[in-house]
DNA sequence: GACCCGTAATTAGGCGCCATACTATATGCC
DNA sequence: GGCATATAGTATGGCGCCTAATTACGGGTC
C-alpha cells in the first residue's frame, strides 16, 4: 500500500518517466502531503459524529477555560482565521447548541461568546480523545526518532516562503541571522 | 520562528501546561501539519497568477499528453475527486480558456475534454516550474536523509485509519499480513 | 453637537471540495 | 419493442475558508 494520493500518482509517474533528478524529492513531498491529508481526514471523521469540524473544535477549545467568554475578534486572532470565518463557524455552533452569543453591555459593538453546558462537556471530552488519538499516531516512534523527524521537517520548512518571509521580517526589524 | 500554526499553539500550550505525556507527539504532529499547510499555501500562491488552483493544475496536467482528450469521468478517477468536483473545475478552466468541452459523437452522454493551445503551453510551463520548486524544498537533504524521512513518515502513516482500512481490505481479499 | 476615523461584526460573493439528487442516454433482458 | 438498470454529466446545497463591502458603534476634534 502506498501513502500517496491519487492526484499525485500521475504527476510522479511522469517525473519518473522523464527520469528527472527531482523525482526523489517529489515523491517525498507527496508522501508528506499525503500523510498530512490522511491525518486531517481522520480528524474530520472523529469530529463528524459531534457535528463538528476542525475549525469548530478549535473554537470550542479556545472557549473551554474562558468563563468570561471571548469576542469573535479574539477568537479570530487566536484561531488564525478571519473574523468573517468566525461568524460562519459561530452560526453553526450556536445552531447546534454548543455556545451562545451575548451582547456586551459596555461596548455595544461587541459580542461575547460563551460555551453552554453542552459545549463545555463536549470540549472536555473531545480534548482528551483528541490528544490521545494524536499520541497514538506517533506511538511507534521513540524520543530520538521524534527528534530526528522534527529536525528534518524543520529543515524543509526553512525552504518555504513562510520561512523566507519570517527571515525578511527579521532583517528589517532586528538583526540579520 | 516556529513552524506551527496559530490554531495549534493554544492546543499545544494547554497540553504542555497539563504536562501530558503526549506533548512531544502532539508538537511533532502539529509541525508536520504546519509544514504541509505551508507547502500547500506556497503551491497556491505559485498558481494564483495563472488563475489556477491545485485541483485545476492537476487537470491540466492529466490532459497535457492526451491528444484525444479525456472524459470528466476519467478525470475524476485519475484526480481522485468526485465527478461533481470535476464539473466545477472544468467550468472555471473552460471560462478561462484553458480547455474546451466537446460532444462525443459515439456516446451522447459523454463529453470529451481537450486542452486549448493556451492550456497546453501553460501546462508545460507549469509542470517544469512545479517540479523545480518542489525539488528546491528538499534540496537541503541528501539521499540518506530523504530515506530516513520517508521511513519515519511511513511508520506514522501505518497508524492512520487509511492504513488500517487498507489492511482490513487486505485480510478480506487476500492473506492477512 | 457634527464630523471623521477606527473598530466590531456581519453580509455578500467567490472558490474548492463534498454528498445527494436529477436528467439524458446506453444497454441488457424478456 | 419495452422496460429495468447502469452510467455520464450536471445541479443543488452544504462547509470552511477567503476578500471586500456594509452596518453599527466609539472616541477624538473642532
PDB file of C-alpha atoms in Angstrom, chain A:
ATOM      1  CA  UNK A   1       0.000   0.000   0.000  1.00  0.00           C
ATOM      2  CA  UNK A   2       1.163   3.458  -0.878  1.00  0.00           C
ATOM      3  CA  UNK A   3       0.503   6.515   1.198  1.00  0.00           C
ATOM      4  CA  UNK A   4       0.363   8.687  -1.905  1.00  0.00           C
ATOM      5  CA  UNK A   5      -2.814  10.365  -3.048  1.00  0.00           C
ATOM      6  CA  UNK A   6      -4.408   9.621  -6.367  1.00  0.00           C
ATOM      7  CA  UNK A   7      -3.808  13.088  -7.717  1.00  0.00           C
ATOM      8  CA  UNK A   8      -0.089  12.812  -7.054  1.00  0.00           C
ATOM      9  CA  UNK A   9       0.446   9.482  -8.749  1.00  0.00           C
ATOM     10  CA  UNK A  10       0.095  10.797 -12.273  1.00  0.00           C
ATOM     11  CA  UNK A  11       2.489  13.650 -11.589  1.00  0.00           C
ATOM     12  CA  UNK A  12       5.023  11.320 -10.058  1.00  0.00           C
ATOM     13  CA  UNK A  13       4.750   8.816 -12.913  1.00  0.00           C
ATOM     14  CA  UNK A  14       5.539  11.496 -15.438  1.00  0.00           C
ATOM     15  CA  UNK A  15       8.514  12.784 -13.467  1.00  0.00           C
ATOM     16  CA  UNK A  16       9.915   9.280 -13.149  1.00  0.00           C
ATOM     17  CA  UNK A  17       9.261   8.524 -16.809  1.00  0.00           C
ATOM     18  CA  UNK A  18      11.315  11.558 -17.740  1.00  0.00           C
ATOM     19  CA  UNK A  19      13.974  10.475 -15.257  1.00  0.00           C
ATOM     20  CA  UNK A  20      14.123  13.957 -13.818  1.00  0.00           C
ATOM     21  CA  UNK A  21      16.621  14.421 -10.986  1.00  0.00           C
ATOM     22  CA  UNK A  22      13.914  15.805  -8.671  1.00  0.00           C
ATOM     23  CA  UNK A  23      11.980  12.529  -8.648  1.00  0.00           C
ATOM     24  CA  UNK A  24      13.128  11.547  -5.168  1.00  0.00           C
ATOM     25  CA  UNK A  25      12.268  14.914  -3.674  1.00  0.00           C
ATOM     26  CA  UNK A  26       8.896  14.938  -5.323  1.00  0.00           C
ATOM     27  CA  UNK A  27       7.937  11.518  -4.081  1.00  0.00           C
ATOM     28  CA  UNK A  28       8.980  12.516  -0.596  1.00  0.00           C
ATOM     29  CA  UNK A  29       6.985  15.740  -0.809  1.00  0.00           C
ATOM     30  CA  UNK A  30       3.892  13.847  -1.879  1.00  0.00           C
ATOM     31  CA  UNK A  31       4.364  11.347   0.943  1.00  0.00           C
ATOM     32  CA  UNK A  32       4.474  14.227   3.381  1.00  0.00           C
ATOM     33  CA  UNK A  33       1.367  15.851   1.925  1.00  0.00           C
ATOM     34  CA  UNK A  34      -0.434  12.528   1.757  1.00  0.00           C
ATOM     35  CA  UNK A  35       0.262  11.796   5.405  1.00  0.00           C
ATOM     36  CA  UNK A  36      -0.952  15.244   6.439  1.00  0.00           C
ATOM     37  CA  UNK A  37      -4.125  14.775   4.416  1.00  0.00           C
ATOM     38  CA  UNK A  38      -4.692  11.368   5.966  1.00  0.00           C
ATOM     39  CA  UNK A  39      -4.358  12.882   9.435  1.00  0.00           C
ATOM     40  CA  UNK A  40      -6.759  15.679   8.536  1.00  0.00           C
ATOM     41  CA  UNK A  41      -9.249  13.179   7.185  1.00  0.00           C
ATOM     42  CA  UNK A  42      -9.028  11.066  10.326  1.00  0.00           C
ATOM     43  CA  UNK A  43      -9.503  14.165  12.431  1.00  0.00           C
ATOM     44  CA  UNK A  44     -12.582  15.185  10.480  1.00  0.00           C
ATOM     45  CA  UNK A  45     -14.006  11.671  10.736  1.00  0.00           C
ATOM     46  CA  UNK A  46     -13.526  11.715  14.505  1.00  0.00           C
ATOM     47  CA  UNK A  47     -15.316  15.037  14.891  1.00  0.00           C
ATOM     48  CA  UNK A  48     -18.136  14.398  12.417  1.00  0.00           C
ATOM     49  CA  UNK A  49     -20.312  12.395  14.857  1.00  0.00           C
ATOM     50  CA  UNK A  50     -20.485  15.521  17.030  1.00  0.00           C
ATOM     51  CA  UNK A  51     -21.400  17.651  14.012  1.00  0.00           C
ATOM     52  CA  UNK A  52     -18.064  19.427  14.450  1.00  0.00           C
ATOM     53  CA  UNK A  53     -15.303  20.343  12.044  1.00  0.00           C
ATOM     54  CA  UNK A  54     -11.694  21.025  12.952  1.00  0.00           C
ATOM     55  CA  UNK A  55     -12.325  24.774  12.859  1.00  0.00           C
ATOM     56  CA  UNK A  56     -15.273  24.446  15.207  1.00  0.00           C
ATOM     57  CA  UNK A  57     -13.326  22.208  17.540  1.00  0.00           C
ATOM     58  CA  UNK A  58     -10.631  24.858  17.835  1.00  0.00           C
ATOM     59  CA  UNK A  59     -13.230  27.434  18.866  1.00  0.00           C
ATOM     60  CA  UNK A  60     -14.679  25.083  21.462  1.00  0.00           C
ATOM     61  CA  UNK A  61     -11.236  24.547  22.836  1.00  0.00           C
ATOM     62  CA  UNK A  62     -10.381  28.253  22.883  1.00  0.00           C
ATOM     63  CA  UNK A  63     -13.531  28.917  24.878  1.00  0.00           C
ATOM     64  CA  UNK A  64     -13.381  25.985  27.266  1.00  0.00           C
ATOM     65  CA  UNK A  65     -11.442  27.778  30.010  1.00  0.00           C
ATOM     66  CA  UNK A  66     -12.778  31.282  29.415  1.00  0.00           C
ATOM     67  CA  UNK A  67     -15.591  31.654  31.912  1.00  0.00           C
ATOM     68  CA  UNK A  68     -15.963  35.289  30.873  1.00  0.00           C
ATOM     69  CA  UNK A  69     -16.234  34.363  27.207  1.00  0.00           C
ATOM     70  CA  UNK A  70     -14.333  35.759  24.235  1.00  0.00           C
ATOM     71  CA  UNK A  71     -15.293  38.114  21.413  1.00  0.00           C
ATOM     72  CA  UNK A  72     -15.344  36.952  17.791  1.00  0.00           C
ATOM     73  CA  UNK A  73     -12.394  39.249  17.251  1.00  0.00           C
ATOM     74  CA  UNK A  74     -10.298  37.466  19.875  1.00  0.00           C
ATOM     75  CA  UNK A  75     -11.365  34.093  18.554  1.00  0.00           C
ATOM     76  CA  UNK A  76     -10.278  35.079  15.062  1.00  0.00           C
ATOM     77  CA  UNK A  77      -6.840  36.122  16.304  1.00  0.00           C
ATOM     78  CA  UNK A  78      -6.252  33.016  18.357  1.00  0.00           C
ATOM     79  CA  UNK A  79      -7.572  30.639  15.730  1.00  0.00           C
ATOM     80  CA  UNK A  80      -5.638  32.362  12.946  1.00  0.00           C
ATOM     81  CA  UNK A  81      -8.619  32.906  10.637  1.00  0.00           C
ATOM     82  CA  UNK A  82     -10.571  35.986   9.599  1.00  0.00           C
ATOM     83  CA  UNK A  83     -13.484  37.395  11.566  1.00  0.00           C
ATOM     84  CA  UNK A  84     -15.789  36.554   8.671  1.00  0.00           C
ATOM     85  CA  UNK A  85     -14.871  32.897   9.005  1.00  0.00           C
ATOM     86  CA  UNK A  86     -15.563  33.047  12.729  1.00  0.00           C
ATOM     87  CA  UNK A  87     -19.055  34.374  12.034  1.00  0.00           C
ATOM     88  CA  UNK A  88     -19.848  31.299   9.969  1.00  0.00           C
ATOM     89  CA  UNK A  89     -18.404  28.866  12.499  1.00  0.00           C
ATOM     90  CA  UNK A  90     -20.284  30.553  15.355  1.00  0.00           C
ATOM     91  CA  UNK A  91     -23.521  30.347  13.390  1.00  0.00           C
ATOM     92  CA  UNK A  92     -23.171  26.581  13.190  1.00  0.00           C
ATOM     93  CA  UNK A  93     -22.021  26.150  16.777  1.00  0.00           C
ATOM     94  CA  UNK A  94     -24.832  28.321  18.106  1.00  0.00           C
ATOM     95  CA  UNK A  95     -27.402  26.487  15.983  1.00  0.00           C
ATOM     96  CA  UNK A  96     -26.206  23.178  17.430  1.00  0.00           C
ATOM     97  CA  UNK A  97     -26.314  24.482  20.993  1.00  0.00           C
ATOM     98  CA  UNK A  98     -22.590  24.447  21.821  1.00  0.00           C
ATOM     99  CA  UNK A  99     -22.396  28.145  22.635  1.00  0.00           C
ATOM    100  CA  UNK A 100     -24.373  31.377  22.791  1.00  0.00           C
ATOM    101  CA  UNK A 101     -23.712  34.949  21.744  1.00  0.00           C
ATOM    102  CA  UNK A 102     -24.404  37.667  24.318  1.00  0.00           C
ATOM    103  CA  UNK A 103     -24.391  41.437  23.917  1.00  0.00           C
ATOM    104  CA  UNK A 104     -21.554  43.246  25.604  1.00  0.00           C
ATOM    105  CA  UNK A 105     -23.145  45.878  27.864  1.00  0.00           C
ATOM    106  CA  UNK A 106     -20.043  48.076  27.915  1.00  0.00           C
ATOM    107  CA  UNK A 107     -19.234  48.238  24.217  1.00  0.00           C
ATOM    108  CA  UNK A 108     -22.314  47.747  22.151  1.00  0.00           C
ATOM    109  CA  UNK A 109     -20.321  46.888  19.057  1.00  0.00           C
ATOM    110  CA  UNK A 110     -19.040  43.773  20.766  1.00  0.00           C
ATOM    111  CA  UNK A 111     -20.431  40.309  21.214  1.00  0.00           C
ATOM    112  CA  UNK A 112     -19.379  37.918  23.954  1.00  0.00           C
ATOM    113  CA  UNK A 113     -19.296  34.237  23.091  1.00  0.00           C
ATOM    114  CA  UNK A 114     -19.667  31.717  25.890  1.00  0.00           C
ATOM    115  CA  UNK A 115     -19.979  27.932  25.875  1.00  0.00           C
ATOM    116  CA  UNK A 116     -23.176  26.279  27.029  1.00  0.00           C
ATOM    117  CA  UNK A 117     -23.072  23.316  29.388  1.00  0.00           C
ATOM    118  CA  UNK A 118     -23.226  21.044  26.362  1.00  0.00           C
ATOM    119  CA  UNK A 119     -20.347  22.903  24.738  1.00  0.00           C
ATOM    120  CA  UNK A 120     -18.274  22.702  27.876  1.00  0.00           C
ATOM    121  CA  UNK A 121     -18.682  18.979  28.381  1.00  0.00           C
ATOM    122  CA  UNK A 122     -18.138  18.242  24.696  1.00  0.00           C
ATOM    123  CA  UNK A 123     -14.967  20.328  24.698  1.00  0.00           C
ATOM    124  CA  UNK A 124     -13.555  18.456  27.673  1.00  0.00           C
ATOM    125  CA  UNK A 125     -14.411  15.057  26.286  1.00  0.00           C
ATOM    126  CA  UNK A 126     -13.007  15.859  22.858  1.00  0.00           C
ATOM    127  CA  UNK A 127      -9.820  17.368  24.189  1.00  0.00           C
ATOM    128  CA  UNK A 128      -8.944  14.133  25.957  1.00  0.00           C
ATOM    129  CA  UNK A 129      -9.896  11.982  22.979  1.00  0.00           C
ATOM    130  CA  UNK A 130      -8.026  14.185  20.589  1.00  0.00           C
ATOM    131  CA  UNK A 131      -4.727  14.251  22.451  1.00  0.00           C
ATOM    132  CA  UNK A 132      -4.836  10.507  22.958  1.00  0.00           C
ATOM    133  CA  UNK A 133      -5.511   9.925  19.309  1.00  0.00           C
ATOM    134  CA  UNK A 134      -2.604  12.085  18.181  1.00  0.00           C
ATOM    135  CA  UNK A 135      -0.405  10.376  20.716  1.00  0.00           C
ATOM    136  CA  UNK A 136      -1.354   7.029  19.223  1.00  0.00           C
ATOM    137  CA  UNK A 137      -0.317   8.165  15.759  1.00  0.00           C
ATOM    138  CA  UNK A 138       3.257   8.694  16.898  1.00  0.00           C
ATOM    139  CA  UNK A 139       3.329   5.879  19.421  1.00  0.00           C
ATOM    140  CA  UNK A 140       5.664   3.852  17.220  1.00  0.00           C
ATOM    141  CA  UNK A 141       8.468   6.411  17.386  1.00  0.00           C
ATOM    142  CA  UNK A 142      10.806   6.734  20.340  1.00  0.00           C
ATOM    143  CA  UNK A 143      12.076  10.073  21.624  1.00  0.00           C
ATOM    144  CA  UNK A 144      15.152  10.068  19.420  1.00  0.00           C
ATOM    145  CA  UNK A 145      13.230   9.239  16.279  1.00  0.00           C
ATOM    146  CA  UNK A 146      10.788  12.011  17.033  1.00  0.00           C
ATOM    147  CA  UNK A 147      13.679  14.407  17.420  1.00  0.00           C
ATOM    148  CA  UNK A 148      15.156  13.339  14.087  1.00  0.00           C
ATOM    149  CA  UNK A 149      11.810  13.747  12.354  1.00  0.00           C
ATOM    150  CA  UNK A 150      11.272  17.166  13.868  1.00  0.00           C
ATOM    151  CA  UNK A 151      14.688  18.339  12.722  1.00  0.00           C
ATOM    152  CA  UNK A 152      14.170  17.079   9.182  1.00  0.00           C
ATOM    153  CA  UNK A 153      10.768  18.764   8.953  1.00  0.00           C
ATOM    154  CA  UNK A 154      12.254  21.971  10.244  1.00  0.00           C
ATOM    155  CA  UNK A 155      14.983  21.936   7.609  1.00  0.00           C
ATOM    156  CA  UNK A 156      12.452  21.508   4.832  1.00  0.00           C
ATOM    157  CA  UNK A 157      10.349  24.268   6.342  1.00  0.00           C
ATOM    158  CA  UNK A 158      13.314  26.615   6.067  1.00  0.00           C
ATOM    159  CA  UNK A 159      12.890  26.493   2.298  1.00  0.00           C
ATOM    160  CA  UNK A 160       9.244  27.519   2.282  1.00  0.00           C
ATOM    161  CA  UNK A 161       8.017  31.022   1.625  1.00  0.00           C
ATOM    162  CA  UNK A 162       6.737  31.246   5.198  1.00  0.00           C
ATOM    163  CA  UNK A 163      10.287  30.886   6.479  1.00  0.00           C
ATOM    164  CA  UNK A 164      11.626  33.267   3.841  1.00  0.00           C
ATOM    165  CA  UNK A 165       9.110  35.910   4.854  1.00  0.00           C
ATOM    166  CA  UNK A 166       9.862  35.400   8.519  1.00  0.00           C
ATOM    167  CA  UNK A 167      13.567  35.858   7.795  1.00  0.00           C
ATOM    168  CA  UNK A 168      12.882  39.007   5.772  1.00  0.00           C
ATOM    169  CA  UNK A 169      10.811  40.472   8.602  1.00  0.00           C
ATOM    170  CA  UNK A 170      13.650  39.614  10.923  1.00  0.00           C
ATOM    171  CA  UNK A 171      16.238  41.586   8.987  1.00  0.00           C
ATOM    172  CA  UNK A 172      14.061  44.682   8.755  1.00  0.00           C
ATOM    173  CA  UNK A 173      13.183  44.750  12.440  1.00  0.00           C
ATOM    174  CA  UNK A 174      16.065  43.156  14.264  1.00  0.00           C
ATOM    175  CA  UNK A 175      19.417  41.778  13.205  1.00  0.00           C
ATOM    176  CA  UNK A 176      20.079  39.544  10.233  1.00  0.00           C
ATOM    177  CA  UNK A 177      20.612  35.938  11.271  1.00  0.00           C
TER     178      UNK A 177
END
